[in-house]
Short mmCIF file of C-alpha atoms and ligand atoms in Angstrom, two decimals:
data_model
loop_
_atom_site.label_atom_id
_atom_site.label_comp_id
_atom_site.label_asym_id
_atom_site.label_seq_id
_atom_site.Cartn_x
_atom_site.Cartn_y
_atom_site.Cartn_z
CA UNK S 373 -21.50 8.39 16.77
CA UNK S 374 -21.17 10.63 13.72
CA UNK S 375 -18.09 10.12 11.62
CA UNK S 376 -15.40 12.72 12.29
CA UNK S 377 -14.45 14.88 9.29
CA UNK S 378 -10.83 14.65 10.40
CA UNK S 379 -11.01 11.00 11.34
CA UNK S 380 -7.77 9.37 12.50
CA UNK S 381 -8.17 6.60 9.89
CA UNK S 382 -8.13 9.16 7.07
CA UNK S 383 -5.43 11.36 8.61
CA UNK S 384 -2.82 10.28 6.08
CA UNK S 385 -5.10 11.85 3.44
CA UNK S 386 -6.13 15.11 5.12
CA UNK S 387 -2.62 15.75 6.43
CA UNK S 388 -1.28 15.46 2.87
CA UNK S 389 -4.22 16.95 0.95
CA UNK S 390 -6.08 19.52 3.09
CA UNK S 391 -8.70 20.26 0.40
CA UNK S 392 -9.83 16.62 0.28
CA UNK S 393 -12.15 17.02 3.29
CA UNK S 394 -14.09 19.64 1.34
CA UNK S 395 -14.27 17.60 -1.88
CA UNK S 396 -15.23 14.39 -0.08
CA UNK S 397 -18.39 15.97 1.36
CA UNK S 398 -20.08 15.40 -2.01
CA UNK S 399 -19.49 11.65 -1.98
CA UNK S 400 -21.43 9.19 0.14
CA UNK S 401 -19.56 7.22 2.77
CA UNK S 402 -20.76 3.78 1.66
CA UNK S 403 -19.87 0.64 3.47
CA UNK S 404 -18.35 -2.21 1.45
CA UNK S 405 -18.62 -5.94 2.10
CA UNK S 406 -14.92 -5.83 3.03
CA UNK S 407 -15.62 -3.16 5.64
CA UNK S 408 -18.54 -5.23 6.96
CA UNK S 409 -16.44 -8.37 7.42
CA UNK S 410 -13.84 -6.25 9.23
CA UNK S 411 -16.52 -4.78 11.51
CA UNK S 412 -17.74 -8.27 12.41
CA UNK S 413 -14.20 -9.51 13.10
CA UNK S 414 -13.59 -6.47 15.34
CA UNK S 415 -16.87 -7.04 17.20
CA UNK S 416 -16.01 -10.68 17.95
CA UNK S 417 -12.48 -9.76 19.01
CA UNK S 418 -13.81 -7.06 21.35
CA UNK S 419 -16.34 -9.49 22.85
CA UNK S 420 -13.64 -12.13 23.40
CA UNK S 421 -11.37 -9.61 25.15
CA UNK S 422 -13.99 -7.83 27.24
CA UNK S 423 -17.23 -9.87 27.44
CA UNK S 424 -18.54 -7.80 30.36
CA UNK S 425 -18.61 -4.53 28.46
CA UNK S 426 -18.78 -5.51 24.80
CA UNK S 427 -21.98 -6.84 23.23
CA UNK S 428 -22.01 -10.34 21.75
CA UNK S 429 -22.35 -9.95 17.97
CA UNK S 430 -25.64 -11.27 16.61
CA UNK S 431 -24.00 -12.62 13.45
CA UNK S 432 -21.67 -15.61 13.40
CA UNK S 433 -18.05 -15.11 12.45
CA UNK S 434 -17.25 -17.04 9.24
CA UNK S 435 -15.12 -20.07 10.11
CA UNK S 436 -12.27 -18.95 7.84
CA UNK S 437 -11.94 -15.71 9.81
CA UNK S 438 -11.81 -17.32 13.26
CA UNK S 439 -8.07 -18.11 13.38
CA UNK S 440 -7.25 -14.46 12.56
CA UNK S 441 -9.47 -13.14 15.34
CA UNK S 442 -8.08 -15.69 17.81
CA UNK S 443 -4.51 -14.70 16.89
CA UNK S 444 -5.34 -11.05 17.53
CA UNK S 445 -7.02 -11.81 20.86
CA UNK S 446 -3.98 -13.85 22.00
CA UNK S 447 -1.62 -11.09 20.88
CA UNK S 448 -3.54 -8.41 22.80
CA UNK S 449 -3.67 -10.54 25.95
CA UNK S 450 0.06 -11.21 25.78
CA UNK S 451 1.02 -7.60 25.07
CA UNK S 452 -1.16 -6.03 27.72
CA UNK S 453 -0.70 -8.57 30.50
CA UNK S 454 -0.61 -6.91 33.91
CA UNK S 455 -1.57 -3.53 32.46
CA UNK S 456 -4.62 -1.33 32.53
CA UNK S 457 -6.50 -2.19 29.32
CA UNK S 458 -9.36 -0.57 27.40
CA UNK S 459 -11.05 -2.31 24.48
CA UNK S 460 -13.02 -0.35 21.86
CA UNK S 461 -11.88 2.72 23.74
CA UNK S 462 -13.78 5.90 22.81
CA UNK S 463 -11.61 9.00 22.80
CA UNK S 464 -12.29 12.68 22.30
CA UNK S 465 -10.30 14.16 19.41
CA UNK S 466 -10.98 17.86 19.98
CA UNK S 467 -7.62 18.59 21.62
CA UNK S 468 -5.73 16.86 18.78
CA UNK S 469 -7.58 17.81 15.60
CA UNK S 470 -9.55 20.83 16.82
CA UNK S 471 -12.80 19.36 15.47
CA UNK S 472 -15.62 19.89 17.95
CA UNK S 473 -17.49 16.73 18.92
CA UNK S 474 -15.15 14.42 16.99
CA UNK S 475 -14.59 11.03 18.58
CA UNK S 476 -12.47 8.05 17.69
CA UNK S 477 -12.48 4.42 18.76
CA UNK S 478 -9.24 2.59 19.54
CA UNK S 479 -9.30 -1.20 19.19
CA UNK S 480 -7.04 -1.60 22.21
CA UNK S 481 -5.25 0.94 24.41
CA UNK S 482 -3.29 -0.13 27.44
CA UNK S 483 -0.87 1.19 30.01
CA UNK S 484 1.76 -1.40 30.88
CA UNK S 485 4.25 0.03 33.37
CA UNK S 486 5.13 3.42 31.88
CA UNK S 487 4.43 2.35 28.31
CA UNK S 488 1.24 3.31 26.54
CA UNK S 489 0.37 0.58 24.04
CA UNK S 490 -1.98 1.17 21.13
CA UNK S 491 -2.97 -1.88 19.07
CA UNK S 492 -4.91 -1.49 15.85
CA UNK S 493 -6.51 -4.60 14.34
CA UNK S 494 -6.50 -4.34 10.54
CA UNK S 495 -8.57 -7.00 8.88
CA UNK S 496 -7.87 -5.96 5.28
CA UNK S 497 -5.73 -8.04 3.01
CA UNK S 498 -5.30 -5.67 0.06
CA UNK S 499 -2.80 -3.12 1.29
CA UNK S 500 -0.05 -3.80 3.82
CA UNK S 501 -0.25 -1.18 6.57
CA UNK S 502 2.92 0.03 8.24
CA UNK S 503 2.99 1.27 11.82
CA UNK S 504 6.03 3.49 11.19
CA UNK S 505 5.13 7.18 11.35
CA UNK S 506 1.48 6.13 11.08
CA UNK S 507 -0.57 9.27 11.83
CA UNK S 508 -3.72 7.30 12.71
CA UNK S 509 -1.86 5.47 15.49
CA UNK S 510 -0.21 8.68 16.64
CA UNK S 511 -3.56 10.48 16.96
CA UNK S 512 -4.99 7.54 18.89
CA UNK S 513 -1.97 7.53 21.20
CA UNK S 514 -2.14 11.28 21.83
CA UNK S 515 -5.86 11.08 22.57
CA UNK S 516 -5.49 8.01 24.82
CA UNK S 517 -2.58 9.56 26.72
CA UNK S 518 -4.97 12.14 28.19
CA UNK S 519 -6.82 9.33 29.99
CA UNK S 520 -3.94 7.01 30.87
CA UNK S 521 -1.69 9.76 32.22
CA UNK S 522 -4.14 10.07 35.13
CA UNK S 523 -2.86 6.69 36.37
CA UNK S 524 0.91 6.91 35.84
CA UNK S 525 3.56 8.80 33.95
CA UNK S 526 3.78 7.79 30.28
CA UNK S 527 7.40 7.61 29.20
CA UNK S 528 7.10 5.58 26.02
CA UNK S 529 4.47 4.87 23.38
CA UNK S 530 4.28 1.62 21.44
CA UNK S 531 1.92 1.60 18.47
CA UNK S 532 1.20 -1.67 16.70
CA UNK S 533 -0.60 -2.67 13.54
CA UNK S 534 -1.86 -6.24 13.77
CA UNK S 535 -2.82 -7.35 10.26
CA UNK S 536 -3.05 -11.14 10.39
CA UNK S 537 -4.34 -11.73 6.86
CA UNK S 538 -1.12 -10.23 5.53
CA UNK S 539 1.11 -11.78 8.17
CA UNK S 540 1.94 -8.28 9.31
CA UNK S 541 2.70 -7.22 12.88
CA UNK S 542 4.49 -3.91 12.89
CA UNK S 543 5.34 -1.73 15.90
CA UNK S 544 6.46 1.89 16.06
CA UNK S 545 8.03 3.01 19.36
CA UNK S 546 8.61 6.62 20.36
CA UNK S 547 9.14 8.51 23.59
CA UNK S 548 6.40 10.75 25.02
CA UNK S 549 8.38 13.95 24.22
CA UNK S 550 8.76 12.74 20.59
CA UNK S 551 4.99 12.19 20.42
CA UNK S 552 4.35 15.70 21.73
CA UNK S 553 6.71 17.10 19.09
CA UNK S 554 4.84 15.25 16.33
CA UNK S 555 1.52 16.44 17.76
CA UNK S 556 2.45 20.00 16.75
CA UNK S 557 2.50 18.98 13.07
CA UNK S 558 -0.77 17.04 13.39
CA UNK S 559 -2.50 20.06 14.97
CA UNK S 560 -1.20 22.42 12.27
CA UNK S 561 -2.30 20.10 9.43
CA UNK S 562 -5.70 19.58 11.05
CA UNK S 563 -6.22 23.34 11.34
CA UNK S 564 -5.35 23.77 7.65
CA UNK S 565 -7.82 21.07 6.55
CA UNK S 566 -10.61 22.46 8.77
CA UNK S 567 -10.05 25.96 7.39
CA UNK S 568 -10.89 24.69 3.89
CA UNK S 569 -13.71 22.35 4.91
CA UNK S 570 -16.51 24.63 3.73
CA UNK S 571 -14.50 26.94 1.43
CA UNK S 572 -16.42 27.82 -1.74
CA UNK S 573 -14.73 28.01 -4.16
CA UNK S 574 -12.06 25.64 -2.93
CA UNK S 575 -8.56 26.87 -3.90
CA UNK S 576 -7.11 24.26 -6.25
CA UNK S 577 -3.73 24.39 -4.58
CA UNK S 578 -5.26 22.79 -1.48
CA UNK S 579 -5.61 19.54 -3.46
CA UNK S 580 -2.31 17.69 -3.28
CA UNK S 581 -2.28 14.29 -4.95
CA UNK S 582 -0.18 11.64 -3.29
CA UNK S 583 -0.48 7.94 -3.86
CA UNK S 584 -1.23 7.15 -0.19
CA UNK S 585 -3.66 10.05 0.15
CA UNK S 586 -5.65 9.43 -3.03
CA UNK S 587 -5.94 5.64 -2.73
CA UNK S 588 -8.85 5.74 -0.25
CA UNK S 589 -10.21 9.21 -1.09
CA UNK S 590 -13.93 9.14 -1.91
CA UNK S 591 -13.55 12.15 -4.21
CA UNK S 592 -10.95 10.70 -6.55
CA UNK S 593 -13.36 10.07 -9.44
CA UNK S 594 -14.09 13.81 -9.58
CA UNK S 595 -10.84 15.31 -8.29
CA UNK S 596 -9.48 17.86 -10.80
CA UNK S 597 -5.91 17.52 -9.54
CA UNK S 598 -5.82 13.76 -9.82
CA UNK S 599 -7.28 14.01 -13.29
CA UNK S 600 -4.60 16.53 -14.19
CA UNK S 601 -1.91 14.10 -12.98
CA UNK S 602 -3.39 11.40 -15.24
CA UNK S 603 -3.77 13.77 -18.18
CA UNK S 604 -0.15 14.90 -17.90
CA UNK S 605 0.98 11.29 -17.83
CA UNK S 606 -0.95 10.56 -21.04
CA UNK S 607 0.20 13.70 -22.87
CA UNK S 608 1.76 12.04 -25.92
CA UNK S 609 2.24 13.87 -29.23
CA UNK S 610 0.91 12.12 -32.32
CA UNK S 611 3.61 11.66 -35.00
CA UNK S 612 2.81 13.35 -38.35
CA UNK S 613 3.00 11.13 -41.51
CA UNK S 614 5.89 12.97 -43.11
CA UNK S 615 8.03 12.90 -40.00
CA UNK S 616 10.45 10.02 -39.60
CA UNK S 617 9.60 7.80 -36.67
CA UNK S 618 12.07 8.81 -34.00
CA UNK S 619 14.11 6.16 -32.27
CA UNK S 620 13.02 5.83 -28.68
CA UNK S 621 15.47 7.73 -26.53
CA UNK S 622 17.39 5.61 -24.06
CA UNK S 623 15.92 7.70 -21.25
CA UNK S 624 12.40 6.48 -22.18
CA UNK S 625 13.45 2.92 -21.42
CA UNK S 626 15.69 3.67 -18.46
CA UNK S 627 15.10 2.06 -15.07
CA UNK S 628 14.56 5.58 -13.68
CA UNK S 629 11.72 6.24 -16.17
CA UNK S 630 10.21 2.84 -15.38
CA UNK S 631 10.34 3.65 -11.67
CA UNK S 632 8.51 6.94 -12.36
CA UNK S 633 5.93 5.11 -14.45
CA UNK S 634 5.39 2.58 -11.67
CA UNK S 635 4.61 5.45 -9.30
CA UNK S 636 2.17 6.87 -11.85
CA UNK S 637 0.51 3.48 -12.17
CA UNK S 638 -0.07 3.50 -8.41
CA UNK S 639 -1.88 6.84 -8.85
CA UNK S 640 -3.83 5.97 -11.94
CA UNK S 641 -5.08 2.46 -11.15
CA UNK S 642 -7.25 3.56 -8.19
CA UNK S 643 -8.37 6.63 -10.16
CA UNK S 644 -9.51 4.53 -13.13
CA UNK S 645 -11.34 2.12 -10.82
CA UNK S 646 -13.04 5.04 -9.05
CA UNK S 647 -14.10 6.65 -12.37
CA UNK S 648 -15.66 3.35 -13.53
CA UNK S 649 -17.41 2.90 -10.18
CA UNK S 650 -18.79 6.44 -10.27
CA UNK S 651 -20.08 5.98 -13.84
CA UNK S 652 -21.81 2.76 -12.74
CA UNK S 653 -23.35 4.52 -9.74
CA UNK S 654 -24.60 7.43 -11.86
CA UNK S 655 -26.13 5.16 -14.52
CA UNK S 656 -27.76 3.01 -11.83
CA UNK S 657 -29.31 6.22 -10.47
CA UNK S 658 -30.83 6.86 -13.90
CA UNK S 659 -28.41 9.59 -14.95
CA UNK S 660 -27.10 9.70 -18.51
CA UNK S 661 -23.43 9.57 -19.41
CA UNK S 662 -22.86 10.39 -23.10
CA UNK S 663 -21.45 7.38 -24.96
CA UNK S 664 -22.06 4.89 -22.17
CA UNK S 665 -24.93 2.67 -21.05
CA UNK S 666 -25.68 -0.21 -18.74
CA UNK S 667 -26.11 -3.76 -20.07
CA UNK S 668 -26.77 -6.97 -18.21
CA UNK S 669 -23.86 -9.37 -17.77
CA UNK S 670 -24.10 -13.15 -17.89
CA UNK S 671 -26.54 -14.70 -15.43
CA UNK S 672 -24.97 -16.37 -12.39
CA UNK S 673 -24.43 -20.12 -12.00
CA UNK S 674 -27.59 -22.19 -11.65
CA UNK S 675 -28.46 -23.27 -8.12
CA UNK S 676 -31.24 -25.28 -6.47
CA UNK S 677 -33.58 -22.97 -4.65
CA UNK S 678 -33.78 -25.62 -1.91
CA UNK S 679 -31.10 -28.32 -1.56
CA UNK S 680 -33.47 -30.44 0.51
CA UNK S 681 -36.23 -30.33 -2.11
CA UNK S 682 -33.69 -31.15 -4.83
CA UNK S 683 -32.44 -34.17 -2.84
CA UNK S 684 -35.97 -35.55 -2.45
CA UNK S 685 -36.86 -34.87 -6.07
CA UNK S 686 -33.72 -36.58 -7.44
CA UNK S 687 -34.39 -39.57 -5.19
CA UNK S 688 -37.88 -39.69 -6.68
CA UNK S 689 -36.29 -39.78 -10.15
CA UNK S 690 -34.88 -43.17 -9.11
CA UNK S 691 -31.28 -42.03 -9.61
CA UNK S 692 -28.62 -44.08 -7.85
CA UNK S 693 -26.87 -42.46 -4.84
CA UNK S 694 -23.60 -42.11 -6.79
CA UNK S 695 -25.54 -40.26 -9.51
CA UNK S 696 -27.26 -37.92 -7.06
CA UNK S 697 -24.22 -36.86 -5.05
CA UNK S 698 -20.68 -35.74 -5.73
CA UNK S 699 -18.02 -36.72 -3.19
CA UNK S 700 -14.73 -34.90 -2.87
CA UNK S 701 -11.72 -35.73 -0.79
CA UNK S 702 -10.97 -33.10 1.87
CA UNK S 703 -8.23 -30.52 1.23
CA UNK S 704 -4.86 -30.48 3.10
CA UNK S 705 -6.14 -27.48 5.10
CA UNK S 706 -9.22 -29.44 6.20
CA UNK S 707 -7.00 -32.45 7.02
CA UNK S 708 -4.77 -30.21 9.15
CA UNK S 709 -7.82 -29.07 11.08
CA UNK S 710 -8.67 -32.72 11.80
CA UNK S 711 -5.08 -33.24 12.96
CA UNK S 712 -5.41 -30.28 15.32
CA UNK S 713 -8.52 -31.74 16.96
CA UNK S 714 -6.91 -35.19 17.25
CA UNK S 715 -8.88 -37.00 14.52
CA UNK S 716 -5.64 -37.52 12.58
CA UNK S 717 -2.70 -38.78 14.66
CA UNK S 718 0.86 -37.41 14.54
CA UNK S 719 2.25 -40.38 12.60
CA UNK S 720 -0.65 -40.26 10.17
CA UNK S 721 -0.10 -36.52 9.65
CA UNK S 722 3.57 -37.18 8.79
CA UNK S 723 2.39 -39.58 6.06
CA UNK S 724 -0.10 -37.01 4.83
CA UNK S 725 2.64 -34.37 4.61
CA UNK S 726 4.52 -36.57 2.15
CA UNK S 727 1.79 -36.23 -0.44
CA UNK S 728 0.98 -32.55 0.05
CA UNK S 729 2.28 -30.23 -2.60
CA UNK S 730 1.68 -26.56 -3.30
CA UNK S 731 2.42 -24.27 -6.22
CA UNK S 732 5.67 -22.33 -5.97
CA UNK S 733 5.13 -18.64 -5.06
CA UNK S 734 5.47 -16.37 -8.08
CA UNK S 735 7.62 -13.21 -8.03
CA UNK S 736 5.75 -9.93 -7.85
CA UNK S 737 6.94 -6.30 -8.01
CA UNK S 738 6.57 -4.32 -4.76
CA UNK S 739 8.04 -1.03 -3.49
CA UNK S 740 11.55 -1.23 -2.04
CA UNK S 741 10.14 -0.38 1.39
CA UNK S 742 8.26 -3.71 1.52
CA UNK S 743 9.61 -5.70 4.45
CA UNK S 744 9.90 -9.00 2.56
CA UNK S 745 13.35 -10.04 1.47
CA UNK S 746 14.19 -9.23 -2.18
CA UNK S 747 14.05 -12.25 -4.49
CA UNK S 748 16.75 -12.67 -7.12
CA UNK S 749 15.88 -14.41 -10.39
CA UNK S 750 18.24 -17.20 -11.39
CA UNK S 751 19.26 -17.97 -14.97
CA UNK S 752 16.59 -20.71 -15.20
CA UNK S 753 13.85 -18.50 -13.78
CA UNK S 754 13.83 -16.16 -16.78
CA UNK S 755 12.88 -17.03 -20.34
CA UNK S 756 15.85 -15.16 -21.73
CA UNK S 757 19.19 -16.62 -22.69
CA UNK S 758 22.19 -14.30 -22.62
CA UNK S 759 22.90 -12.66 -25.97
CA UNK S 760 26.33 -13.50 -27.29
CA UNK S 761 28.06 -11.88 -30.25
S1 SF4 P 990 -8.10 12.47 -4.97
FE1 SF4 P 990 -6.14 12.94 -4.01
S2 SF4 P 990 -5.72 15.02 -4.59
FE2 SF4 P 990 -7.87 14.69 -4.99
S3 SF4 P 990 -8.94 15.34 -3.14
FE3 SF4 P 990 -8.57 13.19 -2.91
S4 SF4 P 990 -6.61 13.05 -1.83
FE4 SF4 P 990 -6.76 15.11 -2.64
#
């Protein structure tokens, strides 16, 4: 299946920045190791939910990922019980985005009573994904409704993001008429993006930077509008020698200015990372970048090429067993696993709990929209003592 230009997963971007589909054509769609681990987790989840129709993955799921996949599988079974369920459901997107031949795949779509349920399994742990007004989920729901409405009337749509590695289960519920109303905007935005897909030259005003749109855009290292945003932010005026150094205006240190700067940081961090990545890619391809070159970093840690050969060799060196091996006590997480399979009894586990400790969580700055409760620093939690006159 070829990747849709107006894919549901990138809809947040092309609905905000219609010119991005044009600019992105010049950048390869490379898979990352994060994407690969997500693909494997999805494949195992699909197999567990629908073994008759989904192939068994040829690669094992890493043990650390198994609880997340099992949680998702349990959640889907619970949510879709008694309903008509489709796993890895292929849908045609033409009627929603207007792109001929474009298809999408929904992790789970189900009709339970008169409610259409869309469940999207997000395996990432970098960015918390909200289901609220999520255009990817909406497009999936609109596309799936064409199939499910053949079986019963759809009155309500429930769209869920299941993101276990960030402890995030978020559901957005709307009525079918509300979905149809929102579909008008999606269709209009899709038509705008498609109209500029092959435009040459591309009108600059079709590029509209927005932190959520630019974050995953493949073109950000070369995007003139994003660069302009960064350049504007860095537009400081050098102070001439003879001029007195001005006092910093209160507005430069105001909470409002800091809030603006935080938003800029959200724009610029991914841009800087993308520029560095692009420079690395170009140099690796043998291209020159004035003022920059590649050097080799430190070699990796030394390892035995074969652990078995090393064991035999060290034994041959007449080293004692304690000299040949290192032994480590298992971690609390490994002990908990033994408790779950009955190797550690309940009373023993209570004793173990008494000597388990963990570092206190540290405060971190997040947008106000983050669903976690705000944390208030206490007098002891800051290094500052109140200033008294
Ligand atoms: S980087 Fe941002 S502004 Fe530039 S094309 Fe991509 S989404 Fe649009």
